Amino acid sequence: MLARAAEWIGERWPVAALRSLLLDERIPGGARYAYSTGALVLAVFGVQAATGLAQLLFYAPTVDHAYDSVCFLRTRVAFGWLIHGLHFWGATAMVALVLAHLATGFLWGAYKRPRELTWLAGCGLLAVVLGFAFTGGPLQWDQKGYWAAQVGTSVAGSVPLVGGVQKLLLRGGESMGQLTLTRFFALHVLVLPALLLGLAAVHVVAMRRFGLSGPWDEGRRAPDGPFWPDQVFKDAVAISLALLALVALAALAPPGYAGPADTLDVAYVPKPDWEFLFLYQSLKYFSGPLEPLGTVGVPAALAALLLLLPFVDRRPERNPLRRPLALAAGVALAATLTALSVAGHRSPGFAGTAAADAGAVWLPAAGAGSSATAAAGGAAPGRAAAIIGNAERGAQLFAADCAGCHGPRGARGVSNPGAADGTVPTLAPIDPALRDPDPARFAEHIDTFIQHGSVPEGRAPAISMPAFGDANALTQPAIANLEAYLLGLNGVDRGRIVEPGMEPRTFLLLVAAAYALIALVAGGARQKLADAAAAGPQGGARP
């Protein structure tokens, strides 16, 4: 049945020609795992496309609901943690693999004539993958993504002559808002995938036109080997290991919650992901009239180095040891970018800045309890109770606004003359009546106090809980961050997965066991095929 279907399709579509284009190739020096980086890039892009489509079933691209929709997917949808985790770590893997692919091409001199177009298409793929990283972060409209887009569009706006137009096009106006999110969404799911597929096609066809460059040592280029099945088998092994690693990362190292975008949080100092840390750090060395050198000069110089390389280094020599100038320049560039990235990573982000605010402890004076507009009892929770906040930022807010009364980490309340208890309540551990293993209900219980305040029982308590929400002393995202921290102090993860489908670690163990079984079966089958091929057409039959 399948054979007849294949024959029917083959009569109407060039299956044989396409198969020949993709598989019929000789590999100089035989198959190697070092040649698998390109296949890995395509495989991880497939993961990104599949998980991206799955996320679209739940994602709401609006500034009011984007963050909540992603949190819902991660905590309330079966295997949503896996879908989001694979997409998150797949994005990092895409950039790392394209960089590794380019690095091996540079080391082996694969950019030299006649493979210049293959190299240029690879450089274009790197730009597109970085574009995915830039446009993907803001789609959650969380604190980190919002400020990344704010800074990124501002950098684009600093380009001489065309900066204003670029910034306007990216933001959809002078300020960040719904049009900004819509445009980043369109770039991420429509424009960039089309560009990537087009450049990948150019890259693969150009590579097939002249074949793999292979080892630079002529003595190691012979004998060659077939792409199918030798290299395909090695590619399959590398891809399966990469997929297993992505599943492990999704299960064991899920991405954190940055908290919803808070445009009023002036203490937040945005810091980009690792892909752009070198640029983030280099911008610090250019200010005032020199700013365009950092925003435009550095990226333009790097792009020019990559694009002009095949036309500057035109000698046919491919051995890196006989290309000392090119090798030294490549090592120096890699070392500089690494050093800038490390310095950018170590520089203080919002954590360091907020630590400086820790001294501004709120400590109400006697009688300040009158500022509490309502008692918490019976009051409805605010919007913050439904938001998964960032516990790290909540810790800084607690140190600045709450520790003065509740003590460091909420472990020791200060004296409160006139209150029935005599002290401000401790929050770690919190009153058992407020604690709940369900993070959403736990957040609702404490949210009423933070939103509406409360007055302790007693004749004339000196300290009362102020109404942070009602008085607009804290924004709703800030209160959500504070609540995430308080839940963490009491052993409850605000981002706990409620509907996992399967517990992540259990799922990982099952996947690893299945992988080991398949690897044993495939390895045994391959060995049998190899033995049969070695025995020859007679199959080792006795004379």
Coordinates of N, CA and C in Angstrom, one line a residue, residues 93-180:
A93 N 19.7 27.6 22.2 CA 20.4 26.6 21.4 C 20.6 27.0 20.0
M94 N 19.6 27.7 19.4 CA 19.7 28.1 18.0 C 20.8 29.1 17.9
V95 N 20.9 30.1 18.7 CA 22.0 31.1 18.6 C 23.4 30.4 18.8
A96 N 23.5 29.5 19.8 CA 24.7 28.9 20.1 C 25.2 28.0 18.9
L97 N 24.2 27.2 18.3 CA 24.5 26.3 17.2 C 24.9 27.1 16.0
V98 N 24.3 28.2 15.7 CA 24.6 29.0 14.5 C 26.0 29.6 14.7
L99 N 26.3 30.0 15.9 CA 27.7 30.5 16.2 C 28.7 29.4 16.0
A100 N 28.4 28.2 16.5 CA 29.3 27.1 16.4 C 29.5 26.7 15.0
H101 N 28.4 26.8 14.2 CA 28.5 26.4 12.8 C 29.4 27.4 12.0
L102 N 29.3 28.7 12.3 CA 30.1 29.7 11.7 C 31.6 29.6 12.2
A103 N 31.8 29.3 13.4 CA 33.1 29.1 14.0 C 33.9 28.0 13.3
T104 N 33.2 26.9 13.1 CA 33.9 25.7 12.5 C 34.1 26.1 11.0
G105 N 33.2 26.8 10.4 CA 33.4 27.2 9.0 C 34.6 28.1 8.8
F106 N 34.8 29.0 9.8 CA 35.9 29.9 9.8 C 37.2 29.1 10.1
L107 N 37.2 28.2 11.0 CA 38.4 27.5 11.4 C 38.9 26.6 10.2
W108 N 37.9 26.0 9.5 CA 38.3 25.1 8.4 C 38.4 25.9 7.1
G109 N 38.3 27.2 7.1 CA 38.4 27.9 5.8 C 37.3 27.6 4.9
A110 N 36.1 27.3 5.4 CA 35.0 27.0 4.5 C 34.4 28.2 3.8
Y111 N 34.9 29.3 4.1 CA 34.3 30.6 3.5 C 35.0 30.9 2.2
K112 N 36.1 30.2 1.9 CA 36.9 30.5 0.7 C 36.3 30.1 -0.6
R113 N 36.7 30.6 -1.7 CA 36.2 30.3 -3.0 C 36.2 28.8 -3.2
P114 N 35.1 28.2 -3.7 CA 33.9 28.8 -4.3 C 32.7 28.9 -3.4
R115 N 32.9 28.9 -2.1 CA 31.8 28.7 -1.1 C 31.5 30.1 -0.4
E116 N 31.8 31.2 -1.1 CA 31.5 32.5 -0.5 C 30.0 32.7 -0.2
L117 N 29.1 32.2 -1.2 CA 27.7 32.4 -1.0 C 27.2 31.6 0.2
T118 N 27.8 30.4 0.4 CA 27.4 29.6 1.5 C 27.7 30.3 2.8
W119 N 28.8 30.9 2.9 CA 29.2 31.7 4.1 C 28.3 32.9 4.3
L120 N 28.0 33.6 3.2 CA 27.2 34.8 3.4 C 25.8 34.5 3.8
A121 N 25.3 33.3 3.3 CA 23.9 32.9 3.8 C 24.0 32.5 5.2
G122 N 25.1 31.9 5.7 CA 25.3 31.6 7.1 C 25.3 32.8 7.9
C123 N 26.0 33.9 7.5 CA 26.0 35.1 8.2 C 24.6 35.7 8.3
G124 N 23.8 35.6 7.2 CA 22.4 36.1 7.2 C 21.6 35.3 8.2
L125 N 21.8 34.0 8.3 CA 21.1 33.1 9.3 C 21.4 33.6 10.7
L126 N 22.7 33.9 11.0 CA 23.0 34.4 12.3 C 22.2 35.7 12.7
A127 N 22.1 36.6 11.7 CA 21.4 37.8 11.9 C 19.9 37.5 12.2
V128 N 19.3 36.6 11.4 CA 17.9 36.3 11.6 C 17.7 35.6 13.0
V129 N 18.6 34.7 13.4 CA 18.5 34.1 14.7 C 18.6 35.1 15.8
L130 N 19.5 36.1 15.7 CA 19.5 37.1 16.7 C 18.2 38.0 16.7
G131 N 17.7 38.1 15.5 CA 16.4 38.8 15.4 C 15.3 38.1 16.1
F132 N 15.3 36.8 16.0 CA 14.3 35.9 16.8 C 14.5 36.2 18.3
A133 N 15.8 36.2 18.8 CA 16.0 36.5 20.2 C 15.6 37.8 20.6
F134 N 15.8 38.8 19.8 CA 15.4 40.2 20.1 C 13.9 40.4 20.2
T135 N 13.2 39.8 19.2 CA 11.7 40.0 19.1 C 11.0 39.0 20.0
G136 N 11.6 37.9 20.4 CA 10.9 36.9 21.2 C 10.7 37.3 22.6
G137 N 11.7 38.0 23.2 CA 11.6 38.4 24.6 C 10.4 39.2 25.0
P138 N 10.2 40.3 24.2 CA 9.1 41.2 24.6 C 7.7 40.6 24.4
L139 N 7.6 39.5 23.7 CA 6.2 38.9 23.5 C 5.5 38.5 24.7
Q140 N 6.2 38.2 25.8 CA 5.5 37.9 27.1 C 5.0 39.2 27.7
W141 N 5.6 40.3 27.3 CA 5.3 41.6 27.9 C 5.5 41.5 29.5
D142 N 6.6 40.9 29.8 CA 6.9 40.9 31.2 C 8.0 42.0 31.5
Q143 N 8.4 42.1 32.7 CA 9.3 43.2 33.1 C 10.6 43.2 32.2
K144 N 11.2 42.0 32.1 CA 12.4 41.9 31.3 C 12.2 42.2 29.9
G145 N 11.2 41.6 29.3 CA 10.9 41.8 27.9 C 10.5 43.2 27.5
Y146 N 9.7 43.8 28.4 CA 9.3 45.2 28.1 C 10.5 46.1 28.0
W147 N 11.3 46.0 29.1 CA 12.5 46.9 29.1 C 13.5 46.6 28.1
A148 N 13.6 45.3 27.7 CA 14.5 45.0 26.6 C 14.1 45.6 25.3
A149 N 12.7 45.6 25.0 CA 12.2 46.3 23.8 C 12.4 47.8 23.9
Q150 N 12.2 48.3 25.1 CA 12.4 49.8 25.3 C 13.8 50.2 25.0
V151 N 14.8 49.4 25.5 CA 16.2 49.8 25.2 C 16.5 49.5 23.8
G152 N 16.1 48.3 23.3 CA 16.4 48.0 21.9 C 15.9 49.0 20.9
T153 N 14.7 49.4 21.0 CA 14.1 50.4 20.1 C 14.8 51.7 20.3
S154 N 15.2 52.0 21.5 CA 15.9 53.3 21.7 C 17.3 53.3 21.0
V155 N 17.9 52.1 21.1 CA 19.2 51.9 20.4 C 19.0 52.1 18.8
A156 N 17.9 51.5 18.3 CA 17.6 51.6 16.9 C 17.4 53.0 16.6
G157 N 16.8 53.8 17.5 CA 16.5 55.2 17.2 C 17.7 56.1 17.3
S158 N 18.8 55.6 17.8 CA 20.0 56.5 17.8 C 20.8 56.4 16.6
V159 N 20.4 55.6 15.6 CA 21.2 55.5 14.4 C 21.0 56.8 13.6
P160 N 22.1 57.4 13.1 CA 22.1 58.6 12.4 C 21.2 58.5 11.2
L161 N 20.5 59.6 10.9 CA 19.6 59.7 9.7 C 18.4 58.9 9.7
V162 N 18.5 57.6 9.9 CA 17.3 56.7 9.8 C 16.8 56.3 11.2
G163 N 17.4 56.7 12.2 CA 17.1 56.2 13.6 C 15.6 56.5 14.0
G164 N 15.2 57.7 13.7 CA 13.8 58.1 14.1 C 12.8 57.2 13.4
V165 N 13.0 57.0 12.1 CA 12.1 56.1 11.3 C 12.1 54.7 11.8
Q166 N 13.3 54.2 12.1 CA 13.4 52.8 12.6 C 12.6 52.6 14.0
K167 N 12.8 53.6 14.8 CA 12.2 53.5 16.1 C 10.7 53.6 16.0
L168 N 10.2 54.5 15.1 CA 8.8 54.6 14.9 C 8.2 53.4 14.3
L169 N 8.9 52.8 13.4 CA 8.4 51.5 12.8 C 8.3 50.4 13.8
L170 N 9.3 50.3 14.7 CA 9.3 49.2 15.6 C 8.3 49.4 16.7
R171 N 8.2 50.6 17.2 CA 7.2 50.8 18.3 C 5.8 51.1 17.8
G172 N 5.6 51.5 16.6 CA 4.3 51.9 16.2 C 3.9 53.2 16.7
G173 N 4.8 54.0 17.2 CA 4.5 55.3 17.8 C 5.6 55.8 18.6
E174 N 5.4 56.9 19.3 CA 6.5 57.5 20.1 C 6.8 56.7 21.3
S175 N 5.8 56.0 21.9 CA 5.9 55.3 23.1 C 5.6 53.8 22.9
M176 N 6.0 53.0 23.9 CA 5.8 51.6 23.9 C 4.3 51.3 24.2
G177 N 3.7 50.4 23.5 CA 2.3 50.0 23.8 C 1.8 48.8 23.0
Q178 N 0.5 48.8 22.7 CA 0.0 47.6 22.0 C 0.5 47.5 20.6
L179 N 0.7 48.6 19.9 CA 1.3 48.5 18.6 C 2.7 48.0 18.6
T180 N 3.5 48.3 19.6 CA 4.8 47.7 19.7 C 4.7 46.2 19.8

